[in-house]
XYZ file of N, CA and C in Angstrom:
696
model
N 0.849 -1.190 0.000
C 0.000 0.000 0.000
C 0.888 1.243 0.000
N 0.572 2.176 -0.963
C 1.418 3.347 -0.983
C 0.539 4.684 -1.031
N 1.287 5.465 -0.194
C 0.639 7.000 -0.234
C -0.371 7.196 -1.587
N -1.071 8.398 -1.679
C -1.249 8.714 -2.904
C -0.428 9.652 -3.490
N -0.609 9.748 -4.783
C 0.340 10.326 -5.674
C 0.824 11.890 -5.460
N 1.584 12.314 -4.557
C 2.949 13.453 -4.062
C 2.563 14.630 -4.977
N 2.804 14.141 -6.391
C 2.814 15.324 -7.361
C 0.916 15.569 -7.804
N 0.090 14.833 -7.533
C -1.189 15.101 -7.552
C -1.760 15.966 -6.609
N -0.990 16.011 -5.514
C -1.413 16.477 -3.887
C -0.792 18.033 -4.215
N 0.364 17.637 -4.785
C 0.971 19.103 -4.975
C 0.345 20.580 -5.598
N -0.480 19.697 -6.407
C -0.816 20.791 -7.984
C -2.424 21.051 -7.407
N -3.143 20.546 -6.195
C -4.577 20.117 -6.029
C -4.853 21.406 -5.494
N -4.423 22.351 -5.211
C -5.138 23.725 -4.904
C -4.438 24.825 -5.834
N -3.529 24.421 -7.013
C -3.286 25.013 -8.158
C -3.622 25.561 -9.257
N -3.985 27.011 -9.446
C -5.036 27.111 -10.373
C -5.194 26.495 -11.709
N -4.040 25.523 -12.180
C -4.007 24.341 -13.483
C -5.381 23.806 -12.991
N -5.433 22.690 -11.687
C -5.818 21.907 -11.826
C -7.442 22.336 -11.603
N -7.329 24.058 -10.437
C -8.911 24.559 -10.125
C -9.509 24.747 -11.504
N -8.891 25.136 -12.166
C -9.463 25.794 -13.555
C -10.107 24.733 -14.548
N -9.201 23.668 -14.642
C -9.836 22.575 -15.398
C -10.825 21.758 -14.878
N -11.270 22.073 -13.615
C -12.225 21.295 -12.830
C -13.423 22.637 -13.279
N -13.185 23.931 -13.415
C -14.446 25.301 -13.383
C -14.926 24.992 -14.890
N -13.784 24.709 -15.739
C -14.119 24.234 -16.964
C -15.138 23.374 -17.731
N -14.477 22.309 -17.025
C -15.284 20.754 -16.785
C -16.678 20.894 -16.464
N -16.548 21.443 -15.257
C -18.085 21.415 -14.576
C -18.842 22.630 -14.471
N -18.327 23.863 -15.822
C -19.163 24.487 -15.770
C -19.203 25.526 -14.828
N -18.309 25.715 -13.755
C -17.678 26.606 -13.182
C -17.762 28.468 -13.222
N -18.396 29.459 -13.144
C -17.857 30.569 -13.421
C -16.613 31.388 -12.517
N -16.133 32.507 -12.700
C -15.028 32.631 -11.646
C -15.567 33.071 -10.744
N -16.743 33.491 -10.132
C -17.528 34.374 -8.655
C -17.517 32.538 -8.293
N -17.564 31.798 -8.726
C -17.561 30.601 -7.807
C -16.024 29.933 -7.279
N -15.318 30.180 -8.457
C -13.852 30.037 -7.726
C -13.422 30.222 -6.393
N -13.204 31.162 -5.837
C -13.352 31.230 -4.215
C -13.101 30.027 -3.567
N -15.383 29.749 -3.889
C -15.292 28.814 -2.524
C -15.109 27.501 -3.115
N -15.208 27.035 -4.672
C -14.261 25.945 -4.733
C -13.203 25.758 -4.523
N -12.312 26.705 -4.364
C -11.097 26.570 -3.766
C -11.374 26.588 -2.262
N -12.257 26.993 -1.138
C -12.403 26.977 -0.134
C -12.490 25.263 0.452
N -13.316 24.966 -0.593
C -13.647 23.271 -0.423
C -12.538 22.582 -0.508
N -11.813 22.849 -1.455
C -10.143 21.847 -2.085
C -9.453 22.288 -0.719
N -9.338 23.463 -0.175
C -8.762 23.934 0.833
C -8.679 22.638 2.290
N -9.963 22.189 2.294
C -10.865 22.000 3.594
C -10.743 19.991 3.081
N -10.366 19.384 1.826
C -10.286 18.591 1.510
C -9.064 18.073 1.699
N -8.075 18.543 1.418
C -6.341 18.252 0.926
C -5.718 17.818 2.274
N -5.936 18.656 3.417
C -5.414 17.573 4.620
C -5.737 16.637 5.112
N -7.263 16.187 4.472
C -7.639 14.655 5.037
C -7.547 14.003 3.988
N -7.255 14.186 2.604
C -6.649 13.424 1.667
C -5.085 13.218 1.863
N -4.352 14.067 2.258
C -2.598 13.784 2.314
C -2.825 12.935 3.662
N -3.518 12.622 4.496
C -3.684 11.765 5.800
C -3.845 10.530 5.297
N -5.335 10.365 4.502
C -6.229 8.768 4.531
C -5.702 8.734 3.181
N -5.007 9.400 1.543
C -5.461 8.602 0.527
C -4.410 7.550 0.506
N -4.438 6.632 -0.351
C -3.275 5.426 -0.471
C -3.780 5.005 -2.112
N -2.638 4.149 -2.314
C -3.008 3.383 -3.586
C -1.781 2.061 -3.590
N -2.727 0.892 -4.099
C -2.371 -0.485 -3.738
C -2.686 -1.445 -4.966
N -1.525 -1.878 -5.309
C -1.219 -2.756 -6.746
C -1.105 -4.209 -6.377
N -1.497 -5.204 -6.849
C -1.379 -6.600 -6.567
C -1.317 -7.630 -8.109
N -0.699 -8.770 -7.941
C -0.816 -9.532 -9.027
C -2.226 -9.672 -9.166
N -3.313 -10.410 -10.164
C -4.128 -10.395 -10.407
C -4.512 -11.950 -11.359
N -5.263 -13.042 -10.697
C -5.331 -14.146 -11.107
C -7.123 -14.431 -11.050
N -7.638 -15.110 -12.567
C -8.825 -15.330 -12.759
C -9.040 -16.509 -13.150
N -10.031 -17.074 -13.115
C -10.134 -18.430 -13.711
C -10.979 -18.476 -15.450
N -11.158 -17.210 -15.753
C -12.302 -17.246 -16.937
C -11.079 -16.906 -18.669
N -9.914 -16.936 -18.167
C -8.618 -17.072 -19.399
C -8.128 -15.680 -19.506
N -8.476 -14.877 -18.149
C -7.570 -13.263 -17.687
C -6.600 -13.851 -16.772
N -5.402 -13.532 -16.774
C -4.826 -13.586 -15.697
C -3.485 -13.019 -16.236
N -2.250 -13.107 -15.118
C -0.571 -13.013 -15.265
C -0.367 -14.278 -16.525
N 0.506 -13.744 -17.378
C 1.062 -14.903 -18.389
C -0.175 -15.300 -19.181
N -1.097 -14.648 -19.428
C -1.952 -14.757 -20.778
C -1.809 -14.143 -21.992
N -1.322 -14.925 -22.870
C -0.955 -14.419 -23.932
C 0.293 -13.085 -24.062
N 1.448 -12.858 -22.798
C 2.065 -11.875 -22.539
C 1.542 -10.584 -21.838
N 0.799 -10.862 -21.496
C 0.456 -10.071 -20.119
C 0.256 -9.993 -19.045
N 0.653 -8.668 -18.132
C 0.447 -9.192 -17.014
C -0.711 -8.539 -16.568
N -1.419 -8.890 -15.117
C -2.892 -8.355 -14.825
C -2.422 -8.138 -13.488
N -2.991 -6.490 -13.303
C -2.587 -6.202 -11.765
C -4.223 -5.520 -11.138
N -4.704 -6.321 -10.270
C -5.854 -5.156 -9.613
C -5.149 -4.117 -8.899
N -6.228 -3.307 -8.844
C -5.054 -1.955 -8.082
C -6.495 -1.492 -7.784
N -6.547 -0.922 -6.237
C -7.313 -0.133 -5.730
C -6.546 2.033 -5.066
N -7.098 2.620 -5.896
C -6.961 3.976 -5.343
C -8.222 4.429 -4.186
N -8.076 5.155 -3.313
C -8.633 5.776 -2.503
C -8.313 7.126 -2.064
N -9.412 8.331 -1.489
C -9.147 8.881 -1.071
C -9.162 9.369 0.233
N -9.722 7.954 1.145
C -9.783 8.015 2.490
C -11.352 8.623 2.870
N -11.920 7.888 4.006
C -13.385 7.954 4.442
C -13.835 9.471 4.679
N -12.076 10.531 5.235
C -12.900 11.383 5.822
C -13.120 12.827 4.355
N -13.221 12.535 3.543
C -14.102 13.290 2.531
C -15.026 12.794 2.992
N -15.623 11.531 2.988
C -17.034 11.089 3.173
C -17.830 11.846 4.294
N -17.214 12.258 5.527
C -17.902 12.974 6.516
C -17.664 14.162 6.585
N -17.143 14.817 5.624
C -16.900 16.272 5.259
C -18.055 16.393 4.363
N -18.103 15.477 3.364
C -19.609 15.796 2.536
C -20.576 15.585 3.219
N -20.637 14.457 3.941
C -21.562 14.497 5.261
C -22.571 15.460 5.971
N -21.062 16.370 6.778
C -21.569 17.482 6.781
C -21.976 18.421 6.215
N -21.269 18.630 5.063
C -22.159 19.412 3.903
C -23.399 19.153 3.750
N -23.760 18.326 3.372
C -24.961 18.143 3.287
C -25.928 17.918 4.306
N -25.664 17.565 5.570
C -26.277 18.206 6.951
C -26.431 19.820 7.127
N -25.777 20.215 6.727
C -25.770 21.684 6.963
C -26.766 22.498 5.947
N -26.990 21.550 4.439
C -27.509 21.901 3.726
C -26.665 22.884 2.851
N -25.214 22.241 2.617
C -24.784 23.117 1.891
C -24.370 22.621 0.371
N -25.641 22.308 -0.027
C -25.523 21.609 -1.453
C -24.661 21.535 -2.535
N -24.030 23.195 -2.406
C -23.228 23.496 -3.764
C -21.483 22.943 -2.881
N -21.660 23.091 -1.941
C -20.006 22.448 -1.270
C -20.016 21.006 -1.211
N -21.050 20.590 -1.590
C -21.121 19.031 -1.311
C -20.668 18.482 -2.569
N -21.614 19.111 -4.039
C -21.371 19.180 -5.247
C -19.715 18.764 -5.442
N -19.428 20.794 -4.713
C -17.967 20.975 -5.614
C -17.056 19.479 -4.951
N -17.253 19.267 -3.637
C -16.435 18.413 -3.382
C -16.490 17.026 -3.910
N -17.765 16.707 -4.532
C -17.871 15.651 -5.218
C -16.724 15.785 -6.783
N -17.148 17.075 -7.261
C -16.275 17.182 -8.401
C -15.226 17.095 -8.887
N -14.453 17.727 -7.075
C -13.135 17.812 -7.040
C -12.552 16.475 -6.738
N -13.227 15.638 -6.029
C -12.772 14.612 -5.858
C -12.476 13.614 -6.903
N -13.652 13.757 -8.084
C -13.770 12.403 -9.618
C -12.620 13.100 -10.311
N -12.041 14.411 -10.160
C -11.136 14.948 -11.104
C -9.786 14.261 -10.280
N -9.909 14.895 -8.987
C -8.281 13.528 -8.778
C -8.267 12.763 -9.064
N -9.351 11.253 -8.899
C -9.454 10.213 -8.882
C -8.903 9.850 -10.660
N -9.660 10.854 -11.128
C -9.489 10.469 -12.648
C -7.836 10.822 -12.848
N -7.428 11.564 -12.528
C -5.584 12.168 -12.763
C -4.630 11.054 -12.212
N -5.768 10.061 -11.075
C -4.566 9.219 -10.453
C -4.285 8.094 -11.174
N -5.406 8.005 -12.399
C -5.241 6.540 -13.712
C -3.902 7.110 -14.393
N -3.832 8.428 -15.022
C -2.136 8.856 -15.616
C -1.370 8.542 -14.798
N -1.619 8.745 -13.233
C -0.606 8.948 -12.467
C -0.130 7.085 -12.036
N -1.044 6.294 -12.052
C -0.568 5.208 -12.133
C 0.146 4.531 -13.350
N -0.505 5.121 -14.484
C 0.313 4.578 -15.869
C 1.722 5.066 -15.653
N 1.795 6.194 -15.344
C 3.315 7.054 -15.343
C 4.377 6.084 -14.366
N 3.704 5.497 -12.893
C 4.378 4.846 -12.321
C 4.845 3.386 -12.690
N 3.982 3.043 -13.251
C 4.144 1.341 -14.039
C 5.169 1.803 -14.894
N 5.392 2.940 -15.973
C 6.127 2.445 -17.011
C 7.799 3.071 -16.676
N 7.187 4.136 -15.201
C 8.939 4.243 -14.864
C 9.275 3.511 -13.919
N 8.518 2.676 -13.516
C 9.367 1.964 -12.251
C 9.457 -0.035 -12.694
N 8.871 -0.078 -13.635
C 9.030 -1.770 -13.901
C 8.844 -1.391 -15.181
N 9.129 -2.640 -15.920
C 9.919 -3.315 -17.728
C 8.114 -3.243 -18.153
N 6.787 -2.897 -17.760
C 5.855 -3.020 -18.268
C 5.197 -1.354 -18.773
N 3.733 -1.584 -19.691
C 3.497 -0.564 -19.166
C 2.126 -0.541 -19.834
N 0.745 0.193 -19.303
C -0.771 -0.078 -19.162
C -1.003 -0.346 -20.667
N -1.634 -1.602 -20.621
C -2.108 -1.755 -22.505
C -3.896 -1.349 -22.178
N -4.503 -1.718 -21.022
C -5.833 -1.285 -20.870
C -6.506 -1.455 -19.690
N -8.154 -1.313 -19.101
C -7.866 -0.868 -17.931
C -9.738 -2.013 -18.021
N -9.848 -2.644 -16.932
C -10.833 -3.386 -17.086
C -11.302 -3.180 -15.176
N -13.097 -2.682 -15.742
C -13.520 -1.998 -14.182
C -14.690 -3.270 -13.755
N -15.034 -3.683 -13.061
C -16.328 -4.403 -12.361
C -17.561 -3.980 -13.076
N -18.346 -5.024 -13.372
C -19.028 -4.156 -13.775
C -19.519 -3.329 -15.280
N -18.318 -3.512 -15.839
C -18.448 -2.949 -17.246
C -18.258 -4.177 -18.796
N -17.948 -4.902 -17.926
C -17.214 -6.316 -19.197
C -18.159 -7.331 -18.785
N -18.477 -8.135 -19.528
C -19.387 -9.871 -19.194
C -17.822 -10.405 -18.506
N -16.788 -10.067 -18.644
C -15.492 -10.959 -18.399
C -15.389 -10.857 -16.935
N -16.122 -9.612 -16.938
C -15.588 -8.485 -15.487
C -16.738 -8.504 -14.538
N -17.385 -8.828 -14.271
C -18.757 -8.848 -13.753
C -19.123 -8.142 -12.311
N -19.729 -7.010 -12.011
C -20.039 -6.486 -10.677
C -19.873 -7.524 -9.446
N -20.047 -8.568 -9.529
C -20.310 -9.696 -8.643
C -18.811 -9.743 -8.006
N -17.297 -9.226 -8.760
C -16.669 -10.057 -8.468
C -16.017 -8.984 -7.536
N -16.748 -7.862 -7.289
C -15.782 -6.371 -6.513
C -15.646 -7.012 -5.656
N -16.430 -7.804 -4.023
C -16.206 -7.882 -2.787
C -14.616 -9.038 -3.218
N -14.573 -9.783 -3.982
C -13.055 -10.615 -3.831
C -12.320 -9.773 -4.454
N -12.174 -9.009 -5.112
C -11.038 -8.255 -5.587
C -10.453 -7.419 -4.251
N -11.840 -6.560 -3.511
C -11.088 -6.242 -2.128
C -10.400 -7.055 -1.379
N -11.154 -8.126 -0.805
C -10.473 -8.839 0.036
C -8.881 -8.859 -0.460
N -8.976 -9.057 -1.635
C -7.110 -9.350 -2.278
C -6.734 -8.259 -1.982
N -6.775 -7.159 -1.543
C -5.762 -6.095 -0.773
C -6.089 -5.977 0.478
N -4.509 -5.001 0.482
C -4.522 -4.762 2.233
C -5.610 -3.185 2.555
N -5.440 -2.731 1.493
C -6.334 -1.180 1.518
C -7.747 -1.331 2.770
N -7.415 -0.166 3.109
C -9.251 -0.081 3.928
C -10.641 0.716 3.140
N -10.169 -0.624 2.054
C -11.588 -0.483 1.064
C -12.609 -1.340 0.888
N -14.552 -1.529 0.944
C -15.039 -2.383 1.198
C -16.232 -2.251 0.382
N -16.886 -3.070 0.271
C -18.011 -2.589 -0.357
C -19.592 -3.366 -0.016
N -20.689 -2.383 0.142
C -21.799 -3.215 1.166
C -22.536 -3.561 0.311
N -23.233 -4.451 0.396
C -24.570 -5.509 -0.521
C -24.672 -4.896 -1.766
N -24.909 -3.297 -2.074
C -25.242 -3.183 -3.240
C -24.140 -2.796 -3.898
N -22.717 -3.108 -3.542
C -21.769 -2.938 -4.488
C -21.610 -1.310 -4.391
N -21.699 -0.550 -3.112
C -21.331 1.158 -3.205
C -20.157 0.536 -2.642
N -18.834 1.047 -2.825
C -17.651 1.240 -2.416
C -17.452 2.359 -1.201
N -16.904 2.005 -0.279
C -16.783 2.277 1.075
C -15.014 2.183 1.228
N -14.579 3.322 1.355
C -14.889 5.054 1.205
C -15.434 5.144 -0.142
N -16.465 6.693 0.076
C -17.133 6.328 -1.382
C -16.468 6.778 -2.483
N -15.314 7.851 -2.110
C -14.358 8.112 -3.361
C -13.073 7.426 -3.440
N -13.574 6.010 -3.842
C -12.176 5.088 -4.019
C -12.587 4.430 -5.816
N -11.760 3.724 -6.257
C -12.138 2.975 -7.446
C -10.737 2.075 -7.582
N -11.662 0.886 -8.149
C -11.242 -0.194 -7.862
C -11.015 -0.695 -9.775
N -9.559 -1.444 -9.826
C -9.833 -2.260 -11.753
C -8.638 -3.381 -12.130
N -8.552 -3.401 -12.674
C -7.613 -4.391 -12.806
C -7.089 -3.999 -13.702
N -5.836 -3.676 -13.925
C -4.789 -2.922 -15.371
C -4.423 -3.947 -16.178
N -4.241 -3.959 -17.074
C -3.602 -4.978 -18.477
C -2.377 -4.210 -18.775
N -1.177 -5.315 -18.199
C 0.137 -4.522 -18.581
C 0.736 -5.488 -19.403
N 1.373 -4.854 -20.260
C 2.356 -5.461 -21.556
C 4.049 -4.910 -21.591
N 4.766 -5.625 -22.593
C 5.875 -4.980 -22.598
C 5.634 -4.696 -24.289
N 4.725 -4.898 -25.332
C 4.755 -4.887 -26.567
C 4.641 -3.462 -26.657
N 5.052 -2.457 -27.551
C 5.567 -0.606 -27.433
C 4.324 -0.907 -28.356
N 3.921 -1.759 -28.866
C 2.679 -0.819 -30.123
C 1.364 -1.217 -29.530
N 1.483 -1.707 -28.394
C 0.146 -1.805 -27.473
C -0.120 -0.424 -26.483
N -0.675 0.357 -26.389
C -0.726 1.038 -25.549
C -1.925 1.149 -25.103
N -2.188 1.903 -23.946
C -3.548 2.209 -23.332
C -3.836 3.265 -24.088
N -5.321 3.277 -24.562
C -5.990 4.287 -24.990
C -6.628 5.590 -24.248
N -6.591 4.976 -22.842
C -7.698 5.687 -22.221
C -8.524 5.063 -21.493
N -9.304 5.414 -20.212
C -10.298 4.526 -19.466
C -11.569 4.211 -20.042
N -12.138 5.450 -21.043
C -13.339 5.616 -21.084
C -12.904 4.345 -22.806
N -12.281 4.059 -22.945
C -12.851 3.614 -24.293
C -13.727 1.933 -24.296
N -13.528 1.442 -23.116
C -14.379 0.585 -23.289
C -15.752 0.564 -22.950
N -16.058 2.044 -22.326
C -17.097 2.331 -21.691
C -18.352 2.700 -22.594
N -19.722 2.324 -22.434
C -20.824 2.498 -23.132
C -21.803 3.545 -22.659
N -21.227 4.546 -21.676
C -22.361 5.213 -20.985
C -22.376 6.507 -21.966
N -22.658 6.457 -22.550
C -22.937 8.115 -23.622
C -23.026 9.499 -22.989
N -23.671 9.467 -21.770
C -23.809 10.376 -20.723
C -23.000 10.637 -19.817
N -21.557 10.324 -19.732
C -20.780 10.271 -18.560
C -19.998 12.003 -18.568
N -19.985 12.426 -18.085
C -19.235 13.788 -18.095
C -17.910 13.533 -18.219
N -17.305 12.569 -17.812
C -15.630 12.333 -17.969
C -15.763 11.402 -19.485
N -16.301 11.397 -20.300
C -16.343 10.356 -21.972
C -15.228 11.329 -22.267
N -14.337 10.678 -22.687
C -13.315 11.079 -23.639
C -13.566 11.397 -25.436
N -12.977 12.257 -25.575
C -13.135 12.372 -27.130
C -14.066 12.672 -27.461
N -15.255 13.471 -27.014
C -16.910 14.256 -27.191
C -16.855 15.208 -26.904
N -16.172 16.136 -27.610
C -16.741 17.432 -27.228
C -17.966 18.048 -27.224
N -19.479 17.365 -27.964
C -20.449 17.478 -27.181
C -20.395 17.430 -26.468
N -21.252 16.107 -25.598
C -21.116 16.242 -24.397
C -20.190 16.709 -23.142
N -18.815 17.229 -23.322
C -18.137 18.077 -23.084
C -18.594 19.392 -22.435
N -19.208 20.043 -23.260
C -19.844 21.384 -23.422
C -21.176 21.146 -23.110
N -21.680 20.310 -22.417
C -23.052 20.389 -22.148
C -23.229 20.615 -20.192
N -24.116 21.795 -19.866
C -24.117 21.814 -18.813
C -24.446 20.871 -18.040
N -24.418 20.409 -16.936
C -24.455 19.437 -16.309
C -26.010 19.260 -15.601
N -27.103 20.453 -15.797
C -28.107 20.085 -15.823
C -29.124 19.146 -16.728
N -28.209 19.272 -17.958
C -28.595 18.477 -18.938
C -28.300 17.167 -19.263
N -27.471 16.812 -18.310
C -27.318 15.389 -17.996
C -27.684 14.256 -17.201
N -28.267 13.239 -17.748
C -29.074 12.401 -16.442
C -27.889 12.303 -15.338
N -28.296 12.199 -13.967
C -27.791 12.375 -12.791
C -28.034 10.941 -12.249
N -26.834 10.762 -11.601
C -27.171 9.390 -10.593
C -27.914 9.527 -9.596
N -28.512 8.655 -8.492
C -29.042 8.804 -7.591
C -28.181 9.450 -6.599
N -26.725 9.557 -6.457
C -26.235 10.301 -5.313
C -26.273 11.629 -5.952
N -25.905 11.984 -7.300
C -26.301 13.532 -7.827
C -27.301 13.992 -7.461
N -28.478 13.096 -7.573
C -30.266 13.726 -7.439
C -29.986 13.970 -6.308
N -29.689 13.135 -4.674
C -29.681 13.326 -4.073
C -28.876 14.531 -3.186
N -27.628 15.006 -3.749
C -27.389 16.184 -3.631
C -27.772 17.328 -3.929
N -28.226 17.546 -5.586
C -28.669 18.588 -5.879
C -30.242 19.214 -6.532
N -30.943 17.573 -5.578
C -32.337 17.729 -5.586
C -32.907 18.853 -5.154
N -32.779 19.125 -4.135
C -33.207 20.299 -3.619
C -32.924 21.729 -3.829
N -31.594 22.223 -5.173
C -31.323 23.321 -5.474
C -31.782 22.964 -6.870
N -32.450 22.047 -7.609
C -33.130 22.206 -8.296
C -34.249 22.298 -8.352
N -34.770 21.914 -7.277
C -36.048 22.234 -7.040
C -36.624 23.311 -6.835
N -35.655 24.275 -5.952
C -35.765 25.602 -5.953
C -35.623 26.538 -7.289
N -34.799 25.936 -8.261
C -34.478 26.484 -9.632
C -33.569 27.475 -9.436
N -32.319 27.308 -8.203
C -31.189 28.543 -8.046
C -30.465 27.604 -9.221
């Protein structure tokens, strides 16, 4: 189990990384501030609880180490429970739009820490990411199989009956590493089918579409049910 990524922690109240998050999500600058107030109020219980944890990776369905020249590593990232009771309170307090930003800010690390793991695979061992396979998204890969993939680490990551991951900003996959140079990883989103995802790669539609205009998960509704309801 290793810290999380040093140079991610570094740049996380940097206006590079604030800006591409105001971008992303639609952001104007009178809101800058207190998204930075939130990243502020986030970053010392992330440099405390986050970690990230790599393991060999063995299946019985013809994935595994030494298939066809590859190797398979699950790897769990986290950013530690206590975001979870910081949004908590946010949203006890009823402070919808801090609950939001901190949700936002959080999928934008999470998402920087997939480069930041490719970057570490290909400078620190002879391999390096050919593709990235999540629970859930493959018939190969099946939701069913998240609670044993945890158990196979040491991380304090878990997940209850319906498959929510506990802490809730962690993510869990199994990497496909190669040593072949004309294999490379494309990207997370390319095996993905959700048309609606705000992080889809390569759409600049949906890119540019405000985020009211996008179906919302049930933890979205549930955050920003009530400031839409009001119509602020």
């Amino acid at each position: 189990m290793e810290a999380f990524f040093s140079d991610l922690l570094d740049g996380f109240l940097e206006p590079v990384f604030l800006g591409k998050v105001c971008k992303k999500f639609h952001y104007d600058k009178v809101q800058l501030p207190e998204l930075r107030e939130v990243a502020e109020e986030m970053l010392p219980l992330i440099c405390e609880e986050a970690f990230w944890e790599r393991k060999e990776f063995f299946a019985q369905n013809g994935y595994g180490s030494g298939n066809s020249g590859m190797v398979y590593e699950e790897v769990v990232i986290s950013l530690g429970e206590g975001l979870d009771k910081l949004q908590g309170g946010y949203s006890q307090r009823e402070l919808l739009s801090r609950s939001y930003m901190l949700e936002v800010l959080a999928s934008e690390l999470l998402m920087e820490g997939y480069g930041a793991y490719n970057r570490y695979i290909g400078e620190n061992t002879e391999w390096h990411v050919a593709g990235y396979h999540f629970p859930g998204s493959e018939d190969d890969f099946p939701l069913e199989m998240l609670p044993q993939l945890l158990r196979g680490l040491e991380g304090r990551v878990g997940c209850n009956a319906a498959f929510c991951m506990q802490p809730k900003k962690s993510t869990v996959f199994i990497a496909e590493l190669t040593q072949e140079e004309k294999v490379r990883c494309e990207g997370i989103c390319v095996r993905c089918g959700n048309m609606h995802c705000i992080n889809r790669a390569n759409d600049v539609f949906l890119a540019r579409l405000p985020m009211a205009d996008l179906p919302l998960s049930y933890g979205y509704r549930r955050i920003l049910g009530k400031s839409f309801a009001r119509g602020t």
